[in-house]
Amino acid sequence: MVPRRSWVEQIMGLPISVLARGDGAGSGPADAAVRAVFAELIEADRMFSPYKAGSAVSRLATGELNWDQVDPVVREVAERCVVARESTDGLFDADVPGGTWDPSGLVKGWAVERAGERLREVVDVDWCLNAGGDVLVVCPSGEPFTVGIQDPRDPGRVVASVSRTGGAVATSGTAARGAHLYDPRSGQPVVSRWLSVSVTGPSLEYADVLATAAFVAGDDWPTMLLPGYEGLGVLADGNLFTTAGWGRL
């Protein structure tokens, strides 16, 4: 049996789990890489959480900081949010009702993908990094991981799965956190007959952004996906709809 090892930490208000598979899964370098991943995610949460009074996001909201005073990485994320808004025709927008800035819809995927580069340094290990249902896969062996898509009506079940040797899977919806997503076109919470939309593709940052924009788009969600990305939507009655390329994954 191929050696495996797993780690779990609570970061960003959600469980972050890492699964290692391969001869080096139990090695010191593998453990050090995972600890570095967790450290980077803790730092990203410290800087970007809208729930922490000392974060850059909170201090910008209160006027304690202005954009000339923030760390360059905050400006980088702000620029990425602008690109994401433009590439989704405004359905992803970090400028939220009330005039504040909340990049949470991009930061998790961006931070996990960036931290995941630490895992690539351990070349004899396959990795599956799961951040509250958003998944990054790195498989130098070429053997895929199977990623399950949670049933939004029953967290203990999966409605579908997708095999990945690399890249990402991200899901957006209201099952876990209620109506926390808003439609930038109206400024109102999203009301949809879709319970969730999952997106898979090469980048977790963009899979996460596209899943959010797709969920906001409602019945037009497949039109939000960029080339190289495929999606699966779950309707309130349990029926599934997939884009053409999903079944080939």
Coordinates of N, CA and C in Angstrom, one line a residue:
M1 N 0.8 -1.2 0.0 CA 0.0 0.0 0.0 C 0.9 1.3 0.0
V2 N 0.5 2.2 -0.8 CA 1.3 3.5 -0.9 C 1.1 4.2 0.5
P3 N 2.3 4.6 1.0 CA 2.2 5.4 2.3 C 1.4 6.7 2.2
R4 N 0.6 7.0 3.2 CA -0.2 8.2 3.3 C 0.0 8.9 4.6
R5 N -0.2 10.2 4.6 CA -0.2 10.9 5.9 C -1.1 12.2 5.7
S6 N -1.7 12.6 6.8 CA -2.6 13.7 6.7 C -2.4 14.7 7.9
W7 N -2.7 15.9 7.6 CA -2.6 17.0 8.6 C -3.9 17.8 8.5
V8 N -4.4 18.4 9.6 CA -5.5 19.3 9.6 C -5.3 20.4 10.6
E9 N -5.6 21.7 10.2 CA -5.6 22.8 11.0 C -6.8 23.6 10.8
Q10 N -7.3 24.4 11.8 CA -8.4 25.3 11.6 C -7.8 26.7 11.4
I11 N -8.0 27.1 10.1 CA -7.5 28.4 9.7 C -8.6 29.1 8.8
M12 N -8.7 30.4 8.9 CA -9.7 31.2 8.1 C -11.1 30.8 8.5
G13 N -11.2 30.2 9.7 CA -12.6 29.8 10.2 C -13.1 28.6 9.6
L14 N -12.2 27.8 9.0 CA -12.6 26.5 8.4 C -11.4 25.5 8.4
P15 N -11.8 24.2 8.3 CA -10.7 23.2 8.4 C -9.9 23.2 7.1
I16 N -8.6 23.2 7.3 CA -7.6 23.1 6.1 C -6.9 21.8 6.3
S17 N -7.1 20.8 5.4 CA -6.5 19.5 5.5 C -5.6 19.3 4.3
V18 N -4.5 18.5 4.6 CA -3.5 18.2 3.6 C -3.3 16.7 3.7
L19 N -3.5 16.0 2.5 CA -3.2 14.6 2.4 C -2.0 14.4 1.5
A20 N -1.0 13.7 2.1 CA 0.2 13.3 1.3 C 0.2 11.8 1.0
R21 N 0.6 11.5 -0.3 CA 0.6 10.1 -0.7 C 1.9 9.9 -1.4
G22 N 2.6 8.8 -1.0 CA 3.9 8.5 -1.7 C 4.9 8.1 -0.7
D23 N 6.1 7.7 -1.2 CA 7.2 7.2 -0.3 C 7.7 8.3 0.6
G24 N 7.6 9.5 0.2 CA 8.1 10.6 1.1 C 7.0 11.2 2.0
A25 N 5.8 10.6 2.0 CA 4.7 11.2 2.8 C 5.0 11.4 4.3
G26 N 5.8 10.5 4.8 CA 6.1 10.6 6.2 C 7.5 11.2 6.5
S27 N 8.0 11.9 5.5 CA 9.4 12.5 5.7 C 9.4 13.8 6.4
G28 N 10.5 14.2 6.9 CA 10.7 15.5 7.4 C 10.4 16.6 6.5
P29 N 10.9 16.6 5.2 CA 10.6 17.6 4.2 C 9.1 17.8 4.0
A30 N 8.4 16.6 4.0 CA 7.0 16.7 3.7 C 6.3 17.5 4.9
D31 N 6.6 17.1 6.1 CA 6.1 17.8 7.3 C 6.4 19.3 7.3
A32 N 7.6 19.6 6.9 CA 8.1 21.0 6.9 C 7.3 21.8 5.9
A33 N 7.0 21.1 4.7 CA 6.3 21.8 3.6 C 4.9 22.1 4.1
V34 N 4.2 21.2 4.8 CA 2.9 21.4 5.2 C 2.8 22.5 6.3
R35 N 3.8 22.5 7.2 CA 3.8 23.5 8.3 C 4.0 24.9 7.6
A36 N 4.8 24.9 6.5 CA 5.0 26.2 5.8 C 3.7 26.7 5.2
V37 N 2.9 25.7 4.6 CA 1.6 26.0 4.0 C 0.7 26.6 5.1
F38 N 0.6 25.9 6.2 CA -0.3 26.5 7.3 C 0.2 27.8 7.8
A39 N 1.5 28.1 7.9 CA 2.0 29.4 8.3 C 1.6 30.5 7.3
E40 N 1.7 30.2 6.0 CA 1.3 31.2 5.0 C -0.2 31.5 5.1
L41 N -1.0 30.5 5.3 CA -2.4 30.7 5.3 C -2.8 31.5 6.6
I42 N -2.2 31.2 7.7 CA -2.4 32.0 8.9 C -2.1 33.5 8.7
E43 N -1.0 33.7 8.0 CA -0.6 35.1 7.7 C -1.6 35.7 6.8
A44 N -2.1 35.0 5.8 CA -3.0 35.6 4.8 C -4.3 35.9 5.6
D45 N -4.7 35.1 6.5 CA -5.9 35.3 7.3 C -5.7 36.6 8.2
R46 N -4.5 36.7 8.8 CA -4.2 37.9 9.6 C -4.3 39.1 8.8
M47 N -3.9 39.1 7.6 CA -3.9 40.3 6.8 C -5.2 40.6 6.1
F48 N -6.0 39.6 5.7 CA -7.1 39.8 4.9 C -8.5 39.5 5.5
S49 N -8.5 39.0 6.7 CA -9.8 38.6 7.3 C -10.6 39.9 7.6
P50 N -11.9 40.0 7.1 CA -12.7 41.1 7.5 C -13.2 41.0 8.9
Y51 N -13.0 39.8 9.6 CA -13.5 39.6 10.9 C -12.4 39.9 12.0
K52 N -11.2 40.2 11.6 CA -10.1 40.5 12.5 C -9.9 42.1 12.5
A53 N -10.0 42.7 13.7 CA -9.9 44.1 13.8 C -8.6 44.7 13.3
G54 N -7.5 43.9 13.4 CA -6.2 44.4 13.0 C -5.8 44.1 11.6
S55 N -6.7 43.4 10.8 CA -6.3 43.1 9.4 C -6.3 44.3 8.6
A56 N -5.6 44.2 7.4 CA -5.6 45.4 6.5 C -7.0 45.7 6.0
V57 N -7.8 44.6 5.7 CA -9.1 44.8 5.2 C -10.0 45.6 6.2
S58 N -9.9 45.2 7.5 CA -10.7 45.9 8.5 C -10.2 47.3 8.7
R59 N -8.9 47.5 8.7 CA -8.3 48.9 8.9 C -8.6 49.8 7.7
L60 N -8.7 49.2 6.5 CA -9.1 50.0 5.4 C -10.6 50.5 5.5
A61 N -11.4 49.5 6.0 CA -12.8 49.8 6.2 C -13.1 50.9 7.2
T62 N -12.3 51.0 8.3 CA -12.5 52.0 9.3 C -11.8 53.3 9.0
G63 N -10.9 53.3 7.9 CA -10.2 54.5 7.6 C -8.9 54.6 8.3
E64 N -8.5 53.6 9.1 CA -7.3 53.6 9.9 C -6.1 53.6 8.9
L65 N -6.3 52.9 7.8 CA -5.3 52.8 6.7 C -5.9 53.4 5.5
N66 N -5.0 53.9 4.6 CA -5.4 54.2 3.3 C -4.6 53.3 2.3
W67 N -4.9 53.4 1.0 CA -4.3 52.4 0.1 C -2.8 52.7 -0.1
D68 N -2.3 53.9 0.2 CA -0.9 54.2 0.1 C -0.1 53.6 1.3
Q69 N -0.8 53.2 2.3 CA -0.1 52.6 3.5 C -0.1 51.1 3.6
V70 N -0.8 50.4 2.7 CA -1.0 49.0 2.9 C 0.2 48.3 2.4
D71 N 0.4 47.0 2.8 CA 1.5 46.2 2.3 C 1.3 46.0 0.8
P72 N 2.4 45.9 0.0 CA 2.3 45.6 -1.4 C 1.4 44.4 -1.8
V73 N 1.4 43.4 -0.9 CA 0.6 42.2 -1.3 C -0.9 42.5 -1.2
V74 N -1.3 43.5 -0.4 CA -2.7 43.9 -0.4 C -3.1 44.5 -1.7
R75 N -2.2 45.4 -2.2 CA -2.4 46.0 -3.5 C -2.4 45.0 -4.6
E76 N -1.6 44.0 -4.5 CA -1.6 42.9 -5.5 C -2.9 42.2 -5.5
V77 N -3.4 41.9 -4.3 CA -4.7 41.2 -4.3 C -5.8 42.1 -4.8
A78 N -5.8 43.4 -4.5 CA -6.8 44.4 -5.0 C -6.7 44.4 -6.5
E79 N -5.5 44.4 -7.1 CA -5.4 44.3 -8.6 C -6.0 43.0 -9.2
R80 N -5.8 41.9 -8.5 CA -6.3 40.7 -8.9 C -7.8 40.7 -8.8
C81 N -8.4 41.4 -7.8 CA -9.8 41.5 -7.7 C -10.4 42.3 -8.9
V82 N -9.7 43.3 -9.3 CA -10.2 44.1 -10.5 C -10.2 43.2 -11.7
V83 N -9.1 42.5 -11.9 CA -9.1 41.6 -13.1 C -10.2 40.6 -13.0
A84 N -10.4 40.0 -11.9 CA -11.5 39.0 -11.7 C -12.9 39.7 -12.0
R85 N -13.1 40.9 -11.6 CA -14.3 41.6 -11.9 C -14.5 41.8 -13.4
E86 N -13.4 42.2 -14.0 CA -13.5 42.4 -15.5 C -13.8 41.1 -16.2
S87 N -13.1 40.0 -15.8 CA -13.2 38.7 -16.5 C -14.6 38.0 -16.3
T88 N -15.3 38.5 -15.2 CA -16.6 37.9 -15.0 C -17.8 38.8 -15.2
D89 N -17.5 39.9 -16.0 CA -18.5 40.9 -16.4 C -19.2 41.5 -15.1
G90 N -18.4 41.6 -14.1 CA -18.8 42.3 -12.9 C -19.6 41.4 -11.9
L91 N -19.7 40.1 -12.2 CA -20.5 39.2 -11.3 C -19.6 38.8 -10.1
F92 N -18.3 38.9 -10.2 CA -17.5 38.9 -9.0 C -17.0 40.3 -8.7
D93 N -17.2 40.7 -7.5 CA -16.8 42.1 -7.2 C -16.4 42.2 -5.7
A94 N -15.2 42.6 -5.4 CA -14.8 42.7 -4.0 C -15.3 44.0 -3.4
D95 N -15.8 45.0 -4.2 CA -16.4 46.2 -3.6 C -17.8 45.8 -3.2
V96 N -18.1 45.7 -1.9 CA -19.4 45.2 -1.5 C -20.3 46.3 -1.1
P97 N -21.6 46.0 -1.0 CA -22.6 47.1 -0.6 C -22.2 47.7 0.7
G98 N -22.4 49.0 0.8 CA -21.9 49.7 2.0 C -20.6 50.5 1.8
G99 N -20.0 50.2 0.6 CA -18.8 50.9 0.3 C -17.5 50.4 0.8
T100 N -17.5 49.2 1.4 CA -16.3 48.5 1.9 C -15.7 47.6 0.8
W101 N -14.5 47.1 1.1 CA -13.8 46.2 0.3 C -13.6 44.9 1.0
D102 N -14.0 43.8 0.4 CA -13.9 42.5 1.0 C -13.5 41.5 -0.1
P103 N -12.2 41.2 -0.1 CA -11.6 40.3 -1.2 C -11.7 38.8 -0.8
S104 N -12.6 38.4 0.2 CA -12.6 37.1 0.6 C -12.9 36.1 -0.5
G105 N -13.7 36.4 -1.4 CA -14.1 35.5 -2.5 C -12.9 35.2 -3.4
L106 N -11.8 35.9 -3.3 CA -10.6 35.6 -4.1 C -9.5 35.2 -3.2
V107 N -9.4 35.7 -2.0 CA -8.2 35.5 -1.2 C -8.0 34.0 -0.8
K108 N -9.1 33.3 -0.5 CA -8.8 31.9 -0.1 C -8.2 31.1 -1.2
G109 N -8.7 31.2 -2.4 CA -8.1 30.4 -3.5 C -6.7 30.9 -3.8
W110 N -6.6 32.2 -3.8 CA -5.2 32.8 -4.1 C -4.2 32.4 -3.1
A111 N -4.6 32.4 -1.8 CA -3.7 32.1 -0.7 C -3.3 30.6 -0.7
V112 N -4.3 29.8 -0.9 CA -4.1 28.3 -0.9 C -3.2 28.0 -2.1
E113 N -3.5 28.5 -3.2 CA -2.6 28.2 -4.4 C -1.2 28.7 -4.2
R114 N -1.1 29.9 -3.7 CA 0.3 30.4 -3.4 C 1.0 29.5 -2.4
A115 N 0.4 29.2 -1.3 CA 1.0 28.4 -0.3 C 1.3 27.0 -0.8
G116 N 0.4 26.5 -1.7 CA 0.6 25.2 -2.2 C 1.9 25.0 -3.0
E117 N 2.5 26.1 -3.4 CA 3.8 26.0 -4.1 C 4.9 25.3 -3.2
R118 N 4.7 25.4 -1.9 CA 5.6 24.8 -1.0 C 5.6 23.3 -1.1
L119 N 4.4 22.8 -1.4 CA 4.2 21.3 -1.6 C 4.9 20.8 -2.8
R120 N 5.0 21.6 -3.8 CA 5.6 21.1 -5.1 C 7.1 20.9 -4.9
E121 N 7.7 21.4 -3.8 CA 9.1 21.3 -3.6 C 9.5 19.9 -3.1
V122 N 8.5 19.1 -2.7 CA 8.7 17.7 -2.3 C 8.3 16.8 -3.4
V123 N 9.2 16.4 -4.2 CA 8.9 15.9 -5.5 C 8.4 14.4 -5.5
D124 N 8.6 13.7 -4.4 CA 8.2 12.3 -4.4 C 6.9 12.1 -3.6
V125 N 6.1 13.1 -3.6 CA 4.8 13.1 -2.8 C 3.7 13.7 -3.7
D126 N 2.6 13.0 -3.7 CA 1.3 13.6 -4.3 C 0.6 14.3 -3.2
W127 N -0.1 15.4 -3.5 CA -0.7 16.2 -2.5 C -2.2 16.5 -2.9
C128 N -3.0 16.5 -1.8 CA -4.4 17.0 -2.0 C -4.6 17.9 -0.8
L129 N -4.8 19.2 -1.1 CA -5.0 20.3 -0.1 C -6.4 20.7 -0.2
N130 N -7.1 20.6 0.9 CA -8.6 20.9 0.9 C -8.8 22.0 1.9
A131 N -9.3 23.1 1.4 CA -9.6 24.3 2.2 C -11.1 24.5 2.3
G132 N -11.7 23.8 3.2 CA -13.2 24.0 3.3 C -14.0 23.6 2.1
G133 N -13.5 22.6 1.3 CA -14.2 22.2 0.1 C -13.6 22.7 -1.1
D134 N -12.7 23.6 -1.1 CA -11.9 24.1 -2.2 C -10.6 23.3 -2.3
V135 N -10.3 22.7 -3.4 CA -9.3 21.6 -3.4 C -8.2 21.9 -4.4
L136 N -7.0 21.8 -4.0 CA -5.8 21.9 -4.8 C -5.1 20.6 -4.9
V137 N -4.8 20.1 -6.1 CA -4.2 18.8 -6.3 C -2.8 18.9 -7.0
V138 N -1.8 18.2 -6.5 CA -0.5 18.2 -7.1 C -0.1 16.7 -7.1
C139 N 0.1 16.1 -8.3 CA 0.4 14.7 -8.4 C 1.6 14.5 -9.3
P140 N 2.8 14.6 -8.8 CA 3.9 14.3 -9.7 C 4.0 12.9 -10.2
S141 N 3.3 11.9 -9.5 CA 3.3 10.5 -9.9 C 2.4 10.3 -11.1
G142 N 1.5 11.2 -11.4 CA 0.6 11.0 -12.5 C -0.7 10.2 -12.1
E143 N -0.7 9.7 -10.8 CA -1.9 9.0 -10.3 C -2.9 10.0 -9.7
P144 N -4.1 10.0 -10.2 CA -5.0 11.1 -9.8 C -5.6 10.9 -8.4
F145 N -6.0 12.0 -7.8 CA -6.9 11.9 -6.6 C -8.4 12.1 -7.1
T146 N -9.3 11.4 -6.5 CA -10.7 11.6 -6.8 C -11.3 12.6 -5.8
V147 N -11.8 13.7 -6.3 CA -12.4 14.7 -5.4 C -13.9 14.6 -5.5
G148 N -14.5 14.5 -4.3 CA -16.0 14.4 -4.2 C -16.6 15.8 -4.2
I149 N -17.8 15.9 -4.8 CA -18.6 17.1 -4.7 C -19.7 16.9 -3.7
Q150 N -19.7 17.7 -2.6 CA -20.6 17.6 -1.6 C -22.0 17.9 -2.0
D151 N -23.0 17.0 -1.5 CA -24.4 17.3 -1.7 C -24.8 18.5 -0.9
P152 N -25.2 19.6 -1.5 CA -25.6 20.8 -0.7 C -26.8 20.5 0.2
R153 N -27.6 19.4 -0.1 CA -28.7 19.1 0.8 C -28.4 18.2 1.9
D154 N -27.2 17.5 1.8 CA -26.8 16.6 2.8 C -25.3 16.5 2.9
P155 N -24.7 17.2 3.8 CA -23.2 17.3 3.9 C -22.5 16.0 4.0
G156 N -23.2 14.9 4.4 CA -22.6 13.6 4.5 C -22.6 12.8 3.2
R157 N -23.1 13.4 2.2 CA -23.1 12.7 0.9 C -22.4 13.5 -0.2
V158 N -22.0 12.8 -1.3 CA -21.5 13.4 -2.4 C -22.4 13.2 -3.6
V159 N -22.5 14.1 -4.5 CA -23.4 14.0 -5.6 C -22.6 13.7 -6.9
A160 N -21.3 13.9 -6.9 CA -20.5 13.6 -8.1 C -19.1 13.6 -7.6
S161 N -18.2 13.1 -8.5 CA -16.7 13.2 -8.2 C -16.0 13.5 -9.5
V162 N -14.8 14.0 -9.4 CA -13.9 14.3 -10.5 C -12.5 13.9 -10.2
S163 N -11.8 13.3 -11.1 CA -10.5 12.8 -11.0 C -9.5 13.9 -11.5
R164 N -8.5 14.2 -10.6 CA -7.5 15.3 -11.0 C -6.1 14.8 -10.7
T165 N -5.2 15.0 -11.6 CA -3.8 14.8 -11.3 C -3.1 16.2 -11.0
G166 N -3.8 17.3 -11.2 CA -3.3 18.6 -10.9 C -4.5 19.6 -11.0
G167 N -4.2 20.8 -10.6 CA -5.3 21.8 -10.7 C -6.2 21.9 -9.5
A168 N -7.4 22.2 -9.7 CA -8.2 22.6 -8.6 C -9.7 22.3 -8.8
V169 N -10.4 22.3 -7.7 CA -11.9 22.2 -7.7 C -12.4 23.1 -6.6
A170 N -13.4 24.0 -7.0 CA -13.9 24.9 -6.0 C -15.5 24.9 -6.1
T171 N -16.1 25.2 -5.0 CA -17.6 25.2 -5.0 C -18.1 26.4 -4.3
S172 N -19.2 27.0 -4.9 CA -19.8 28.1 -4.3 C -21.3 27.8 -4.2
G173 N -21.9 28.3 -3.1 CA -23.3 28.1 -2.9 C -23.7 28.7 -1.5
T174 N -25.0 28.4 -1.1 CA -25.5 28.9 0.1 C -25.8 27.8 1.1
A175 N -25.5 26.6 0.8 CA -25.8 25.5 1.7 C -25.1 25.6 3.1
A176 N -23.8 25.9 3.1 CA -23.1 25.9 4.3 C -23.2 27.2 5.1
R177 N -23.3 28.4 4.4 CA -23.3 29.7 5.1 C -24.5 30.5 4.9
G178 N -25.5 29.9 4.3 CA -26.7 30.7 4.0 C -26.5 31.7 2.9
A179 N -27.4 32.7 2.9 CA -27.4 33.7 1.8 C -26.3 34.7 2.0
H180 N -25.0 34.3 1.9 CA -23.9 35.2 2.2 C -23.4 35.9 0.9
L181 N -23.8 35.4 -0.3 CA -23.4 35.9 -1.6 C -24.4 37.0 -2.0
Y182 N -23.9 38.0 -2.6 CA -24.7 39.1 -3.1 C -24.5 39.3 -4.6
D183 N -25.5 39.8 -5.3 CA -25.5 40.1 -6.7 C -25.0 41.5 -6.9
P184 N -23.8 41.8 -7.5 CA -23.3 43.1 -7.6 C -24.2 44.0 -8.5
R185 N -25.0 43.3 -9.3 CA -25.9 44.1 -10.2 C -27.1 44.8 -9.4
S186 N -27.5 44.1 -8.3 CA -28.6 44.7 -7.5 C -28.2 45.1 -6.1
G187 N -27.1 44.6 -5.7 CA -26.6 44.8 -4.3 C -27.4 44.0 -3.3
Q188 N -28.2 43.0 -3.8 CA -29.1 42.2 -2.9 C -28.5 40.8 -2.8
P189 N -28.9 40.0 -1.8 CA -28.4 38.6 -1.7 C -28.9 37.8 -2.9
V190 N -28.1 36.9 -3.3 CA -28.5 36.0 -4.4 C -29.6 35.1 -4.0
V191 N -30.7 35.1 -4.9 CA -31.7 34.1 -4.7 C -31.7 33.3 -6.0
S192 N -31.6 31.9 -5.8 CA -31.4 31.1 -7.0 C -32.0 29.7 -6.8
R193 N -32.4 29.1 -7.9 CA -32.9 27.7 -7.8 C -31.7 26.7 -7.8
W194 N -30.5 27.3 -7.9 CA -29.3 26.4 -7.8 C -28.8 26.5 -6.4
L195 N -28.4 25.3 -5.9 CA -27.9 25.2 -4.5 C -26.4 25.4 -4.5
S196 N -25.7 24.9 -5.5 CA -24.3 25.1 -5.6 C -23.8 25.0 -7.0
V197 N -22.7 25.6 -7.3 CA -21.9 25.4 -8.6 C -20.5 25.1 -8.2
S198 N -20.0 24.0 -8.8 CA -18.6 23.6 -8.6 C -17.9 23.8 -9.9
V199 N -16.6 24.3 -9.8 CA -15.8 24.6 -11.0 C -14.5 23.9 -10.9
T200 N -14.0 23.3 -11.9 CA -12.7 22.6 -11.9 C -11.8 23.2 -13.1
G201 N -10.5 23.4 -12.8 CA -9.6 23.9 -13.8 C -8.2 24.0 -13.3
P202 N -7.4 24.7 -14.0 CA -5.9 24.7 -13.6 C -5.6 25.5 -12.4
S203 N -6.4 26.6 -12.1 CA -6.0 27.5 -11.0 C -7.1 27.5 -9.9
L204 N -6.8 27.3 -8.7 CA -7.7 27.4 -7.6 C -8.2 28.8 -7.4
E205 N -7.4 29.8 -7.6 CA -7.8 31.2 -7.5 C -8.9 31.5 -8.4
Y206 N -8.8 31.0 -9.7 CA -9.8 31.3 -10.7 C -11.0 30.4 -10.6
A207 N -10.8 29.1 -10.2 CA -11.9 28.2 -10.0 C -12.8 28.8 -8.9
D208 N -12.2 29.3 -7.9 CA -13.0 29.9 -6.8 C -13.8 31.1 -7.3
V209 N -13.1 32.0 -8.0 CA -13.7 33.2 -8.5 C -14.9 32.9 -9.5
L210 N -14.6 31.9 -10.4 CA -15.6 31.6 -11.4 C -16.8 30.9 -10.7
A211 N -16.5 30.1 -9.7 CA -17.7 29.4 -9.0 C -18.6 30.5 -8.4
T212 N -18.0 31.5 -7.8 CA -18.8 32.6 -7.2 C -19.6 33.3 -8.2
A213 N -18.9 33.7 -9.3 CA -19.6 34.4 -10.4 C -20.7 33.6 -11.0
A214 N -20.4 32.3 -11.2 CA -21.4 31.4 -11.8 C -22.6 31.2 -10.9
F215 N -22.4 31.1 -9.6 CA -23.6 31.0 -8.8 C -24.4 32.3 -8.8
V216 N -23.8 33.4 -8.9 CA -24.5 34.7 -9.0 C -25.3 34.7 -10.3
A217 N -24.7 34.2 -11.3 CA -25.3 34.2 -12.7 C -26.6 33.4 -12.8
G218 N -26.8 32.5 -11.9 CA -28.0 31.7 -11.9 C -28.0 30.8 -13.1
D219 N -29.1 30.8 -13.9 CA -29.3 29.8 -15.0 C -28.2 30.0 -16.1
D220 N -27.6 31.2 -16.1 CA -26.6 31.4 -17.1 C -25.2 31.0 -16.7
W221 N -25.1 30.3 -15.6 CA -23.8 30.1 -15.0 C -22.8 29.4 -15.9
P222 N -23.2 28.5 -16.9 CA -22.1 28.0 -17.7 C -21.4 29.0 -18.6
T223 N -22.0 30.1 -18.9 CA -21.4 31.1 -19.7 C -20.3 31.9 -19.0
M224 N -20.2 31.7 -17.7 CA -19.2 32.4 -16.9 C -17.8 31.7 -16.9
L225 N -17.8 30.4 -17.3 CA -16.6 29.7 -17.2 C -15.6 30.0 -18.4
L226 N -14.4 30.2 -18.0 CA -13.3 30.5 -19.0 C -12.8 29.3 -19.6
P227 N -12.2 29.4 -20.8 CA -11.6 28.2 -21.4 C -10.7 27.4 -20.4
G228 N -10.8 26.1 -20.4 CA -10.0 25.3 -19.5 C -10.7 25.0 -18.2
Y229 N -11.9 25.5 -18.0 CA -12.6 25.3 -16.8 C -14.0 24.6 -17.1
E230 N -14.4 23.7 -16.3 CA -15.6 23.0 -16.4 C -16.4 23.1 -15.2
G231 N -17.8 22.9 -15.2 CA -18.6 23.1 -14.1 C -19.7 22.1 -13.9
L232 N -20.2 22.0 -12.7 CA -21.3 21.2 -12.3 C -22.2 22.0 -11.4
G233 N -23.5 22.1 -11.7 CA -24.5 22.8 -10.9 C -25.5 21.8 -10.3
V234 N -25.9 22.1 -9.0 CA -26.8 21.3 -8.3 C -28.1 22.1 -8.1
L235 N -29.2 21.6 -8.7 CA -30.5 22.3 -8.5 C -31.1 22.0 -7.2
A236 N -32.1 22.8 -6.7 CA -32.7 22.6 -5.5 C -33.5 21.2 -5.4
D237 N -33.9 20.7 -6.6 CA -34.6 19.4 -6.6 C -33.6 18.2 -6.7
G238 N -32.3 18.5 -6.6 CA -31.3 17.5 -6.7 C -30.8 17.1 -8.0
N239 N -31.4 17.6 -9.1 CA -30.9 17.4 -10.4 C -29.5 18.1 -10.6
L240 N -28.7 17.4 -11.5 CA -27.4 18.0 -11.8 C -27.3 18.4 -13.3
F241 N -26.5 19.4 -13.5 CA -26.2 19.8 -14.8 C -24.7 20.1 -14.9
T242 N -24.1 19.5 -16.0 CA -22.6 19.7 -16.1 C -22.3 20.3 -17.5
T243 N -21.2 21.0 -17.6 CA -20.7 21.4 -18.9 C -20.1 20.2 -19.6
A244 N -20.0 20.4 -20.9 CA -19.6 19.3 -21.8 C -18.4 18.6 -21.4
G245 N -17.4 19.3 -20.9 CA -16.1 18.7 -20.6 C -16.0 18.1 -19.3
W246 N -17.0 18.2 -18.4 CA -16.9 17.7 -17.1 C -16.8 16.2 -17.1
G247 N -17.5 15.5 -17.9 CA -17.5 14.1 -18.0 C -16.2 13.5 -18.4
R248 N -15.3 14.3 -19.1 CA -14.1 13.7 -19.5 C -13.0 13.8 -18.5
L249 N -13.3 14.4 -17.3 CA -12.3 14.6 -16.3 C -12.2 13.3 -15.4

